[in-house]
């Protein structure tokens, strides 16, 4: 059966994921070492150890994302995170930074290493990481087609993990500077894309608006569905040019979420080992519902039965879903 | 939404007796202090936002609630006098109860417009995440405060009310 890798932002969400049928749960420490460094979220070393024990007692495993890029001269927090993940009994750590990977491979040679999507690695780079540091799995970015994933799997000799549900990052992950441009903080260095500290909601002329770092991201009628305000999914007006009229719309990407349920059989044939659900910032209710639905889906694929579908639309950002780049025509 | 029905509109328009907000505040503060004693992780998850003042505007309810975690205090205020606050969450009672008890995802309620937030977004996120991790059960907490033999009656009454009204009054199990 394909492995289901599920998010947990809190110990309660970890238990919910395991109870709902997650094979593997990923989480992070409550600091800037992971790319979901949001207020009120994440784990202490003790909570992680308790989570690993809870999962292990039920046949599940825990991965720890330490996938931001350490600041030069200030690597101690990241090194400590790797040591604490190993001490807690984590199955593997998910890393992005070359220096941190080198440190983990040297200081903890028995620790299983996964390459984060934040590393934005191509096949040559993946092979380099595997040969040099013993990386065992790579998380692929959400901008590839199924055919491209098939081709990558032919070129590399490590497991691949792909996103199948949740927030859809459309940029070169680990390289995107949009959040940094608007707020000075980024997922890559600070663990926050569009940090809540820079988000302001307001009401203007009977409409709700959301701003990020002062930039107006969207304005919608009161009570209408609205996504979290990120620059890449904002509604903007591009002025008229010599070649075209002014346009208002989601110029980078529509505020929709990824739902690749229907592509699971093709991803399996493409050689993908594990299916990843995004959403460490979401609640235990979300985790339980999504994990249960995807566990049913991977079991159906394994049994050759029809796929269940349409169960999760309400949980998606903007209340709409897409199969993303896996089967996409770019604008 | 688990229960799309708002509270009766008459409830919102009812004149609030002068002492009612104060009594409600005392009761809710006692509940908050009990939860804080039993689950200190809620406060540690709030981090620096423990000092924030949270306005809870149950839009179909008769009063506004102001939660001050650091002071371990909840105060009820008449709708006409909105208290000063750092962060606000507004929505119907059904949405708040569903989120608190793990029946609905907070982000989904927000994306759909059923919950609206204002003020310090970080503080709201911290509160939401802290409460989600706490796996609270309001009916169980109130039953524990009531003590025997009222606890059993209270639980039964809450179950009956939940079935009839559709409101989520106790923690939803996440297991299949």
CSV table of C-alpha atoms in Angstrom, one decimal:
chain,number,residue,atom,x,y,z
A,1,UNK,CA,0.0,0.0,0.0
A,2,UNK,CA,1.2,3.5,-0.7
A,3,UNK,CA,2.4,5.3,2.5
A,4,UNK,CA,0.2,8.1,3.8
A,5,UNK,CA,2.2,10.9,5.3
A,6,UNK,CA,0.0,13.2,7.4
A,7,UNK,CA,0.4,16.6,9.1
A,8,UNK,CA,0.3,17.4,12.8
A,9,UNK,CA,0.6,20.9,14.2
A,10,UNK,CA,-0.2,19.8,17.7
A,11,UNK,CA,-0.1,16.6,19.8
A,12,UNK,CA,-3.9,16.4,19.5
A,13,UNK,CA,-3.6,16.5,15.7
A,14,UNK,CA,-0.9,13.8,15.8
A,15,UNK,CA,-3.2,11.5,17.8
A,16,UNK,CA,-6.1,12.4,15.4
A,17,UNK,CA,-3.9,11.5,12.4
A,18,UNK,CA,-2.8,8.2,13.9
A,19,UNK,CA,-6.3,7.3,15.0
A,20,UNK,CA,-7.6,8.1,11.5
A,21,UNK,CA,-5.2,5.7,9.8
A,22,UNK,CA,-2.0,7.7,9.0
A,23,UNK,CA,1.0,5.4,8.3
A,24,UNK,CA,3.3,8.3,9.1
A,25,UNK,CA,2.9,11.7,10.7
A,26,UNK,CA,5.2,14.7,10.2
A,27,UNK,CA,5.6,17.6,12.6
A,28,UNK,CA,8.0,20.2,13.7
A,29,UNK,CA,9.4,22.0,16.8
A,30,UNK,CA,7.9,25.2,18.1
A,31,UNK,CA,10.6,27.5,16.6
A,32,UNK,CA,12.1,28.7,13.4
A,33,UNK,CA,13.6,25.4,12.4
A,34,UNK,CA,10.5,24.3,10.5
A,35,UNK,CA,8.5,25.9,7.8
A,36,UNK,CA,5.2,26.1,9.8
A,37,UNK,CA,6.4,28.3,12.6
A,38,UNK,CA,3.0,29.7,13.4
A,39,UNK,CA,1.7,31.0,16.8
A,40,UNK,CA,0.4,28.3,19.1
A,41,UNK,CA,1.6,25.5,16.9
A,42,UNK,CA,4.2,22.7,17.0
A,43,UNK,CA,5.9,20.5,19.5
A,44,UNK,CA,8.3,20.7,22.4
A,45,UNK,CA,11.0,17.9,22.7
A,46,UNK,CA,8.8,16.2,25.3
A,47,UNK,CA,5.6,16.4,23.3
A,48,UNK,CA,7.5,15.0,20.3
A,49,UNK,CA,8.7,12.0,22.4
A,50,UNK,CA,5.2,11.4,23.6
A,51,UNK,CA,3.9,11.6,20.1
A,52,UNK,CA,6.4,9.2,18.8
A,53,UNK,CA,5.5,6.7,21.6
A,54,UNK,CA,1.7,7.2,20.8
A,55,UNK,CA,2.3,6.5,17.1
A,56,UNK,CA,4.7,3.6,17.7
A,57,UNK,CA,2.1,1.9,19.9
A,58,UNK,CA,-0.3,2.0,17.0
A,59,UNK,CA,2.1,1.0,14.3
A,60,UNK,CA,2.7,4.5,12.9
A,61,UNK,CA,5.9,6.5,12.5
A,62,UNK,CA,6.8,10.2,13.0
A,63,UNK,CA,9.0,12.4,10.8
A,64,UNK,CA,10.3,15.7,12.0
A,65,UNK,CA,10.5,18.6,9.6
A,66,UNK,CA,13.6,20.7,10.2
A,67,UNK,CA,13.4,22.3,6.8
A,68,UNK,CA,14.3,26.0,7.1
A,69,UNK,CA,17.7,27.3,6.2
A,70,UNK,CA,19.9,28.1,9.3
A,71,UNK,CA,21.4,31.6,9.6
A,72,UNK,CA,25.1,31.6,9.2
A,73,UNK,CA,26.8,31.6,12.6
A,74,UNK,CA,23.6,30.7,14.4
A,75,UNK,CA,23.2,27.0,13.5
A,76,UNK,CA,23.0,25.7,17.1
A,77,UNK,CA,19.1,25.8,17.2
A,78,UNK,CA,19.0,23.7,14.0
A,79,UNK,CA,21.7,21.2,15.2
A,80,UNK,CA,19.8,20.9,18.5
A,81,UNK,CA,16.5,20.2,16.7
A,82,UNK,CA,18.1,17.3,14.8
A,83,UNK,CA,19.6,15.9,18.0
A,84,UNK,CA,16.2,16.2,19.8
A,85,UNK,CA,14.4,14.5,16.9
A,86,UNK,CA,16.8,11.6,17.0
A,87,UNK,CA,16.6,11.4,20.8
A,88,UNK,CA,12.7,11.4,20.6
A,89,UNK,CA,12.9,8.3,18.3
A,90,UNK,CA,11.7,10.0,15.1
A,91,UNK,CA,11.8,7.7,12.1
A,92,UNK,CA,13.5,10.4,10.0
A,93,UNK,CA,14.2,14.1,9.8
A,94,UNK,CA,13.1,16.2,6.7
A,95,UNK,CA,15.9,18.6,5.9
A,96,UNK,CA,16.5,21.2,3.2
A,97,UNK,CA,19.8,23.0,3.9
A,98,UNK,CA,23.0,21.5,2.5
A,99,UNK,CA,25.0,22.4,5.6
A,100,UNK,CA,22.4,21.0,8.0
A,101,UNK,CA,22.2,17.8,5.9
A,102,UNK,CA,26.0,17.4,6.1
A,103,UNK,CA,25.9,18.0,9.9
A,104,UNK,CA,23.1,15.4,10.4
A,105,UNK,CA,24.9,12.8,8.3
A,106,UNK,CA,28.1,13.3,10.2
A,107,UNK,CA,26.8,13.7,13.7
A,108,UNK,CA,23.9,11.1,13.5
A,109,UNK,CA,25.0,8.6,10.9
A,110,UNK,CA,22.2,6.2,11.9
A,111,UNK,CA,19.4,8.8,11.4
A,112,UNK,CA,17.3,8.5,8.3
A,113,UNK,CA,17.3,11.6,6.2
A,114,UNK,CA,14.6,12.9,3.9
A,115,UNK,CA,15.1,15.8,1.5
A,116,UNK,CA,12.5,18.5,2.0
A,117,UNK,CA,10.5,20.0,-0.9
A,118,UNK,CA,12.2,23.2,0.3
A,119,UNK,CA,15.5,22.0,-1.2
A,120,UNK,CA,14.0,22.4,-4.6
A,121,UNK,CA,16.3,19.6,-5.9
A,122,UNK,CA,16.4,18.4,-9.5
A,123,UNK,CA,17.4,14.8,-10.3
A,124,UNK,CA,21.1,15.5,-10.5
A,125,UNK,CA,20.9,17.2,-7.1
A,126,UNK,CA,18.8,14.4,-5.6
A,127,UNK,CA,21.5,11.9,-6.7
A,128,UNK,CA,24.2,14.1,-5.2
A,129,UNK,CA,22.4,14.2,-1.9
A,130,UNK,CA,21.8,10.5,-1.9
A,131,UNK,CA,25.4,9.6,-2.8
A,132,UNK,CA,27.0,12.1,-0.6
A,133,UNK,CA,24.8,12.1,2.5
A,134,UNK,CA,22.7,9.0,2.2
A,135,UNK,CA,19.3,10.8,1.7
A,136,UNK,CA,16.7,8.1,1.5
A,137,UNK,CA,13.6,10.0,0.3
A,138,UNK,CA,12.9,13.2,-1.5
A,139,UNK,CA,9.7,15.3,-1.3
A,140,UNK,CA,8.9,16.5,-4.8
A,141,UNK,CA,7.6,20.1,-5.5
A,142,UNK,CA,4.0,20.7,-6.4
A,143,UNK,CA,4.9,22.0,-9.9
A,144,UNK,CA,5.6,18.7,-11.6
A,145,UNK,CA,3.3,16.7,-13.9
A,146,UNK,CA,2.8,13.0,-13.4
A,147,UNK,CA,4.9,12.3,-16.5
A,148,UNK,CA,7.8,14.4,-15.0
A,149,UNK,CA,7.5,12.5,-11.8
A,150,UNK,CA,7.8,9.2,-13.7
A,151,UNK,CA,10.8,10.5,-15.5
A,152,UNK,CA,12.5,11.6,-12.2
A,153,UNK,CA,11.8,8.3,-10.6
A,154,UNK,CA,13.7,6.6,-13.5
A,155,UNK,CA,16.7,8.9,-12.9
A,156,UNK,CA,17.0,8.6,-9.2
A,157,UNK,CA,17.5,5.8,-6.7
A,158,UNK,CA,15.7,7.1,-3.7
A,159,UNK,CA,12.0,7.0,-2.6
A,160,UNK,CA,9.8,9.9,-3.7
A,161,UNK,CA,7.0,11.5,-1.8
A,162,UNK,CA,4.4,13.8,-3.4
A,163,UNK,CA,1.7,16.2,-2.1
A,164,UNK,CA,-1.8,15.0,-2.8
A,165,UNK,CA,-3.9,17.4,-0.7
A,166,UNK,CA,-3.9,20.8,0.9
A,167,UNK,CA,-2.3,24.2,0.3
A,168,UNK,CA,-0.9,24.6,-3.2
A,169,UNK,CA,2.5,26.2,-3.3
A,170,UNK,CA,3.0,27.2,-6.9
A,171,UNK,CA,6.5,28.8,-6.7
A,172,UNK,CA,10.0,27.2,-6.6
A,173,UNK,CA,9.8,26.1,-3.0
A,174,UNK,CA,12.7,27.1,-0.8
A,175,UNK,CA,13.4,29.9,-3.3
A,176,UNK,CA,10.2,32.0,-3.2
A,177,UNK,CA,10.7,35.5,-1.9
A,178,UNK,CA,7.2,36.9,-2.2
A,179,UNK,CA,6.5,36.6,1.5
A,180,UNK,CA,9.9,38.1,2.3
A,181,UNK,CA,9.2,41.0,-0.2
A,182,UNK,CA,5.9,41.9,1.6
A,183,UNK,CA,6.9,41.2,5.2
A,184,UNK,CA,10.6,40.7,5.6
A,185,UNK,CA,9.8,37.1,6.8
A,186,UNK,CA,9.8,34.0,4.6
A,187,UNK,CA,9.1,30.3,5.0
A,188,UNK,CA,12.7,29.6,4.0
A,189,UNK,CA,14.5,31.5,6.8
A,190,UNK,CA,11.8,32.1,9.4
A,191,UNK,CA,9.4,29.2,8.8
A,192,UNK,CA,6.5,31.5,7.9
A,193,UNK,CA,4.9,32.2,4.6
A,194,UNK,CA,2.7,35.3,4.9
A,195,UNK,CA,3.1,35.5,8.7
A,196,UNK,CA,0.0,36.2,10.7
A,197,UNK,CA,1.8,39.0,12.5
A,198,UNK,CA,1.6,40.9,9.2
A,199,UNK,CA,-2.0,40.0,8.2
A,200,UNK,CA,-4.7,42.6,8.8
A,201,UNK,CA,-8.4,42.0,8.1
A,202,UNK,CA,-10.7,44.9,7.8
A,203,UNK,CA,-14.1,46.1,6.6
A,204,UNK,CA,-14.2,48.7,3.9
A,205,UNK,CA,-17.4,49.9,2.2
A,206,UNK,CA,-19.4,46.9,3.4
A,207,UNK,CA,-16.8,44.5,2.1
A,208,UNK,CA,-14.1,42.4,3.9
A,209,UNK,CA,-10.5,43.0,2.9
A,210,UNK,CA,-7.3,41.3,3.8
A,211,UNK,CA,-3.9,42.9,3.7
A,212,UNK,CA,-0.4,41.4,4.0
A,213,UNK,CA,2.4,43.8,5.1
A,214,UNK,CA,0.1,46.7,4.0
A,215,UNK,CA,-0.5,45.2,0.5
A,216,UNK,CA,-4.2,44.7,-0.3
A,217,UNK,CA,-4.5,40.9,-1.2
A,218,UNK,CA,-8.2,40.6,-1.7
A,219,UNK,CA,-11.5,42.3,-1.0
A,220,UNK,CA,-14.7,40.3,-1.0
A,221,UNK,CA,-18.4,40.7,-0.1
A,222,UNK,CA,-19.1,40.1,3.6
A,223,UNK,CA,-19.6,36.4,4.3
A,224,UNK,CA,-18.1,35.3,1.0
A,225,UNK,CA,-15.5,32.5,1.0
A,226,UNK,CA,-12.0,33.9,1.4
A,227,UNK,CA,-8.5,32.3,1.4
A,228,UNK,CA,-5.7,33.1,3.7
A,229,UNK,CA,-4.0,36.2,2.2
A,230,UNK,CA,-0.8,35.1,0.4
A,231,UNK,CA,0.7,37.2,-2.4
A,232,UNK,CA,0.8,34.3,-4.9
A,233,UNK,CA,-3.0,33.8,-4.5
A,234,UNK,CA,-4.0,37.5,-4.3
A,235,UNK,CA,-6.4,39.3,-6.5
A,236,UNK,CA,-4.6,42.2,-8.3
A,237,UNK,CA,-5.1,44.7,-11.0
A,238,UNK,CA,-2.5,44.8,-13.8
A,239,UNK,CA,-2.6,48.2,-15.6
A,240,UNK,CA,-3.3,48.4,-19.3
A,241,UNK,CA,-0.3,48.1,-21.6
A,242,UNK,CA,0.4,48.7,-25.2
A,243,UNK,CA,-0.5,45.1,-25.9
A,244,UNK,CA,-3.6,44.6,-23.7
A,245,UNK,CA,-6.3,46.1,-21.5
A,246,UNK,CA,-6.1,46.3,-17.7
A,247,UNK,CA,-6.9,43.0,-15.9
A,248,UNK,CA,-8.2,42.3,-12.5
A,249,UNK,CA,-7.9,38.8,-11.1
A,250,UNK,CA,-5.7,36.1,-9.6
A,251,UNK,CA,-2.8,36.9,-11.7
A,252,UNK,CA,-0.4,34.4,-10.2
A,253,UNK,CA,-2.7,31.6,-9.1
A,254,UNK,CA,-6.3,31.0,-8.1
A,255,UNK,CA,-6.9,30.5,-4.4
A,256,UNK,CA,-7.6,26.8,-4.7
A,257,UNK,CA,-6.3,23.8,-2.9
A,258,UNK,CA,-4.7,20.7,-4.3
A,259,UNK,CA,-6.8,17.5,-4.3
A,260,UNK,CA,-5.0,14.7,-6.3
A,261,UNK,CA,-7.2,11.9,-5.0
A,262,UNK,CA,-8.1,10.8,-8.6
A,263,UNK,CA,-4.4,10.7,-9.6
A,264,UNK,CA,-3.3,8.3,-6.9
A,265,UNK,CA,-3.4,5.3,-9.3
A,266,UNK,CA,-1.2,7.2,-11.8
A,267,UNK,CA,1.2,8.4,-9.1
A,268,UNK,CA,1.5,4.7,-7.9
A,269,UNK,CA,2.4,3.7,-11.5
A,270,UNK,CA,4.8,6.6,-11.6
A,271,UNK,CA,6.8,4.9,-8.8
A,272,UNK,CA,5.8,7.2,-6.0
A,273,UNK,CA,6.3,5.7,-2.5
A,274,UNK,CA,4.4,8.1,-0.3
A,275,UNK,CA,1.5,10.5,-0.5
A,276,UNK,CA,1.8,13.7,1.6
A,277,UNK,CA,-1.1,15.7,3.0
A,278,UNK,CA,-0.4,19.4,3.6
A,279,UNK,CA,-1.8,21.2,6.6
A,280,UNK,CA,0.2,21.3,9.9
A,281,UNK,CA,-1.5,24.7,10.5
A,282,UNK,CA,-5.0,23.1,10.3
A,283,UNK,CA,-7.1,21.6,13.2
A,284,UNK,CA,-7.4,18.1,14.4
A,285,UNK,CA,-10.9,18.0,12.8
A,286,UNK,CA,-9.3,18.7,9.4
A,287,UNK,CA,-6.5,16.1,10.0
A,288,UNK,CA,-9.0,13.4,11.0
A,289,UNK,CA,-11.3,14.0,8.1
A,290,UNK,CA,-8.6,14.2,5.4
A,291,UNK,CA,-6.6,11.3,6.7
A,292,UNK,CA,-9.6,9.1,6.9
A,293,UNK,CA,-10.6,9.9,3.4
A,294,UNK,CA,-7.1,9.3,2.0
A,295,UNK,CA,-6.7,6.1,3.9
A,296,UNK,CA,-9.9,4.9,2.3
A,297,UNK,CA,-8.5,6.0,-1.1
A,298,UNK,CA,-5.1,4.3,-0.9
A,299,UNK,CA,-6.8,1.1,0.4
A,300,UNK,CA,-9.2,1.3,-2.6
A,301,UNK,CA,-6.3,1.7,-5.0
A,302,UNK,CA,-4.6,-1.2,-3.4
A,303,UNK,CA,-7.7,-3.4,-3.7
A,304,UNK,CA,-8.4,-2.2,-7.3
A,305,UNK,CA,-11.7,-0.7,-6.2
A,306,UNK,CA,-13.2,2.6,-7.4
A,307,UNK,CA,-11.9,5.7,-5.7
A,308,UNK,CA,-14.1,7.6,-3.3
A,309,UNK,CA,-14.3,11.3,-4.2
A,310,UNK,CA,-15.8,14.7,-3.5
A,311,UNK,CA,-15.6,14.3,0.3
A,312,UNK,CA,-13.2,17.1,1.1
A,313,UNK,CA,-14.2,20.2,-0.9
A,314,UNK,CA,-15.4,22.0,2.1
A,315,UNK,CA,-12.0,21.8,3.8
A,316,UNK,CA,-10.1,23.4,0.9
A,317,UNK,CA,-8.9,26.9,0.8
A,318,UNK,CA,-11.2,29.1,-1.3
A,319,UNK,CA,-13.7,26.1,-1.1
A,320,UNK,CA,-12.3,24.8,-4.4
A,321,UNK,CA,-9.9,22.2,-5.4
A,322,UNK,CA,-7.6,21.4,-8.3
A,323,UNK,CA,-5.3,18.6,-9.5
A,324,UNK,CA,-2.6,21.2,-9.6
A,325,UNK,CA,0.4,20.8,-11.9
A,326,UNK,CA,0.0,17.1,-12.0
A,327,UNK,CA,-2.5,17.5,-14.8
A,328,UNK,CA,-2.5,21.2,-15.6
A,329,UNK,CA,-2.3,23.6,-18.4
A,330,UNK,CA,-0.4,26.7,-17.2
A,331,UNK,CA,-1.9,30.1,-17.8
B,1,UNK,CA,-21.6,23.5,9.3
B,2,UNK,CA,-22.9,21.1,11.8
B,3,UNK,CA,-25.7,23.4,12.8
B,4,UNK,CA,-26.6,26.2,10.5
B,5,UNK,CA,-29.4,27.4,12.7
B,6,UNK,CA,-28.7,30.6,14.6
B,7,UNK,CA,-30.0,31.2,18.1
B,8,UNK,CA,-33.5,32.8,18.0
B,9,UNK,CA,-33.3,36.4,17.0
B,10,UNK,CA,-35.4,37.4,20.0
B,11,UNK,CA,-32.5,36.3,22.3
B,12,UNK,CA,-30.2,38.9,20.7
B,13,UNK,CA,-32.8,41.6,21.2
B,14,UNK,CA,-33.7,40.7,24.8
B,15,UNK,CA,-32.8,43.4,27.2
B,16,UNK,CA,-29.9,42.1,29.3
B,17,UNK,CA,-30.7,42.5,33.1
B,18,UNK,CA,-28.1,44.7,34.8
B,19,UNK,CA,-26.5,41.9,36.9
B,20,UNK,CA,-26.6,39.2,34.2
B,21,UNK,CA,-23.3,40.1,32.5
B,22,UNK,CA,-21.5,40.2,35.8
B,23,UNK,CA,-22.9,36.8,36.9
B,24,UNK,CA,-22.1,35.3,33.5
B,25,UNK,CA,-18.5,36.7,33.8
B,26,UNK,CA,-18.1,35.2,37.2
B,27,UNK,CA,-19.3,31.8,36.0
B,28,UNK,CA,-17.2,31.8,32.8
B,29,UNK,CA,-14.1,33.0,34.8
B,30,UNK,CA,-14.5,30.1,37.2
B,31,UNK,CA,-14.7,27.8,34.1
B,32,UNK,CA,-11.6,29.4,32.6
B,33,UNK,CA,-9.6,29.0,35.8
B,34,UNK,CA,-10.5,25.4,36.1
B,35,UNK,CA,-9.5,24.7,32.5
B,36,UNK,CA,-6.2,26.6,33.0
B,37,UNK,CA,-5.4,24.6,36.1
B,38,UNK,CA,-6.1,21.3,34.5
B,39,UNK,CA,-4.5,22.1,31.1
B,40,UNK,CA,-1.7,24.6,31.5
B,41,UNK,CA,-0.5,23.8,28.0
B,42,UNK,CA,-3.2,26.1,26.6
B,43,UNK,CA,-1.5,29.1,28.2
B,44,UNK,CA,2.0,28.0,27.2
B,45,UNK,CA,0.8,27.6,23.6
B,46,UNK,CA,-0.4,31.2,23.7
B,47,UNK,CA,3.1,32.4,24.4
B,48,UNK,CA,3.4,36.2,24.2
B,49,UNK,CA,-0.3,36.3,23.2
B,50,UNK,CA,-1.3,35.3,26.7
B,51,UNK,CA,-1.4,39.0,27.5
B,52,UNK,CA,-3.8,39.8,24.6
B,53,UNK,CA,-7.5,40.7,25.1
B,54,UNK,CA,-9.8,38.5,23.0
B,55,UNK,CA,-13.2,39.7,22.0
B,56,UNK,CA,-15.6,36.8,21.3
B,57,UNK,CA,-18.6,38.2,19.5
B,58,UNK,CA,-21.2,35.4,19.3
B,59,UNK,CA,-23.3,37.3,16.7
B,60,UNK,CA,-26.5,35.6,17.6
B,61,UNK,CA,-26.0,35.9,21.3
B,62,UNK,CA,-27.1,38.6,23.7
B,63,UNK,CA,-23.7,39.8,25.0
B,64,UNK,CA,-20.0,40.2,24.0
B,65,UNK,CA,-17.3,38.2,25.8
B,66,UNK,CA,-13.8,39.5,26.6
B,67,UNK,CA,-11.3,36.8,27.4
B,68,UNK,CA,-8.1,37.9,29.2
B,69,UNK,CA,-5.9,34.7,29.5
B,70,UNK,CA,-3.1,36.3,31.6
B,71,UNK,CA,-5.6,37.6,34.2
B,72,UNK,CA,-7.5,34.3,33.9
B,73,UNK,CA,-10.7,36.3,33.4
B,74,UNK,CA,-13.7,36.3,31.1
B,75,UNK,CA,-16.1,39.3,31.2
B,76,UNK,CA,-19.5,39.7,29.6
B,77,UNK,CA,-20.4,43.1,28.1
B,78,UNK,CA,-23.7,44.4,26.7
B,79,UNK,CA,-23.6,44.6,22.9
B,80,UNK,CA,-23.9,48.4,22.9
B,81,UNK,CA,-20.6,48.8,24.8
B,82,UNK,CA,-17.9,46.9,22.9
B,83,UNK,CA,-14.9,46.7,25.2
B,84,UNK,CA,-11.3,47.5,24.1
B,85,UNK,CA,-9.6,44.4,22.7
B,86,UNK,CA,-6.5,43.3,20.8
B,87,UNK,CA,-8.1,40.6,18.7
B,88,UNK,CA,-11.7,39.6,17.8
B,89,UNK,CA,-13.5,36.5,16.5
B,90,UNK,CA,-17.0,36.9,15.3
B,91,UNK,CA,-19.5,34.3,14.3
B,92,UNK,CA,-22.6,32.4,15.3
B,93,UNK,CA,-22.7,30.2,18.4
B,94,UNK,CA,-22.9,27.0,16.4
B,95,UNK,CA,-19.6,27.8,14.6
B,96,UNK,CA,-17.8,28.6,17.9
B,97,UNK,CA,-19.0,25.4,19.5
B,98,UNK,CA,-18.2,23.2,16.5
B,99,UNK,CA,-14.7,24.6,16.3
B,100,UNK,CA,-14.1,24.3,20.1
B,101,UNK,CA,-15.2,20.7,20.1
B,102,UNK,CA,-13.3,19.6,17.0
B,103,UNK,CA,-16.3,19.0,14.9
B,104,UNK,CA,-15.3,21.7,12.4
B,105,UNK,CA,-12.0,23.0,11.2
B,106,UNK,CA,-11.4,26.6,12.2
B,107,UNK,CA,-9.7,27.5,8.9
B,108,UNK,CA,-12.6,26.0,7.0
B,109,UNK,CA,-15.1,28.1,9.0
B,110,UNK,CA,-13.0,31.1,8.3
B,111,UNK,CA,-12.5,30.4,4.6
B,112,UNK,CA,-16.3,29.9,4.3
B,113,UNK,CA,-17.0,33.3,6.0
B,114,UNK,CA,-18.8,31.7,9.0
B,115,UNK,CA,-16.1,33.0,11.3
B,116,UNK,CA,-14.5,36.4,10.9
B,117,UNK,CA,-11.4,37.7,12.7
B,118,UNK,CA,-10.1,41.2,13.4
B,119,UNK,CA,-7.3,42.8,15.2
B,120,UNK,CA,-4.1,40.8,16.0
B,121,UNK,CA,-4.2,37.9,13.6
B,122,UNK,CA,-1.3,36.2,15.4
B,123,UNK,CA,-3.1,36.2,18.7
B,124,UNK,CA,-6.2,34.7,17.1
B,125,UNK,CA,-4.2,31.9,15.5
B,126,UNK,CA,-2.4,31.2,18.8
B,127,UNK,CA,-5.7,31.0,20.6
B,128,UNK,CA,-7.3,28.8,18.0
B,129,UNK,CA,-4.3,26.4,18.0
B,130,UNK,CA,-4.1,26.3,21.8
B,131,UNK,CA,-7.8,25.5,22.1
B,132,UNK,CA,-7.6,22.9,19.4
B,133,UNK,CA,-4.8,21.0,21.1
B,134,UNK,CA,-6.6,21.2,24.5
B,135,UNK,CA,-9.5,18.9,23.2
B,136,UNK,CA,-12.0,20.7,25.4
B,137,UNK,CA,-15.4,19.3,26.3
B,138,UNK,CA,-17.6,22.1,27.7
B,139,UNK,CA,-20.4,19.7,28.8
B,140,UNK,CA,-17.9,17.6,30.7
B,141,UNK,CA,-16.3,20.7,32.3
B,142,UNK,CA,-19.6,22.1,33.4
B,143,UNK,CA,-20.7,18.7,34.7
B,144,UNK,CA,-17.5,18.4,36.8
B,145,UNK,CA,-18.1,21.9,38.3
B,146,UNK,CA,-21.7,20.9,39.1
B,147,UNK,CA,-20.7,17.8,41.0
B,148,UNK,CA,-22.9,14.9,41.9
B,149,UNK,CA,-25.7,14.3,41.4
B,150,UNK,CA,-26.1,17.2,39.1
B,151,UNK,CA,-23.3,16.1,36.7
B,152,UNK,CA,-25.3,13.2,35.3
B,153,UNK,CA,-28.4,15.3,34.8
B,154,UNK,CA,-26.3,18.0,33.2
B,155,UNK,CA,-24.6,15.5,30.8
B,156,UNK,CA,-28.0,14.0,29.9
B,157,UNK,CA,-29.5,17.4,29.4
B,158,UNK,CA,-26.6,18.4,27.2
B,159,UNK,CA,-26.8,15.3,25.1
B,160,UNK,CA,-30.6,15.8,24.6
B,161,UNK,CA,-30.1,19.5,23.7
B,162,UNK,CA,-27.3,18.7,21.3
B,163,UNK,CA,-29.5,16.1,19.5
B,164,UNK,CA,-32.5,18.4,19.3
B,165,UNK,CA,-30.7,21.6,18.4
B,166,UNK,CA,-27.7,20.3,16.3
B,167,UNK,CA,-25.3,22.3,18.4
B,168,UNK,CA,-22.0,20.5,19.3
B,169,UNK,CA,-21.9,20.7,23.0
B,170,UNK,CA,-19.2,18.1,23.7
B,171,UNK,CA,-15.9,17.0,22.3
B,172,UNK,CA,-16.2,15.0,19.0
B,173,UNK,CA,-14.1,11.9,18.9
B,174,UNK,CA,-11.7,11.9,15.9
B,175,UNK,CA,-11.5,8.1,15.8
B,176,UNK,CA,-13.5,6.4,13.0
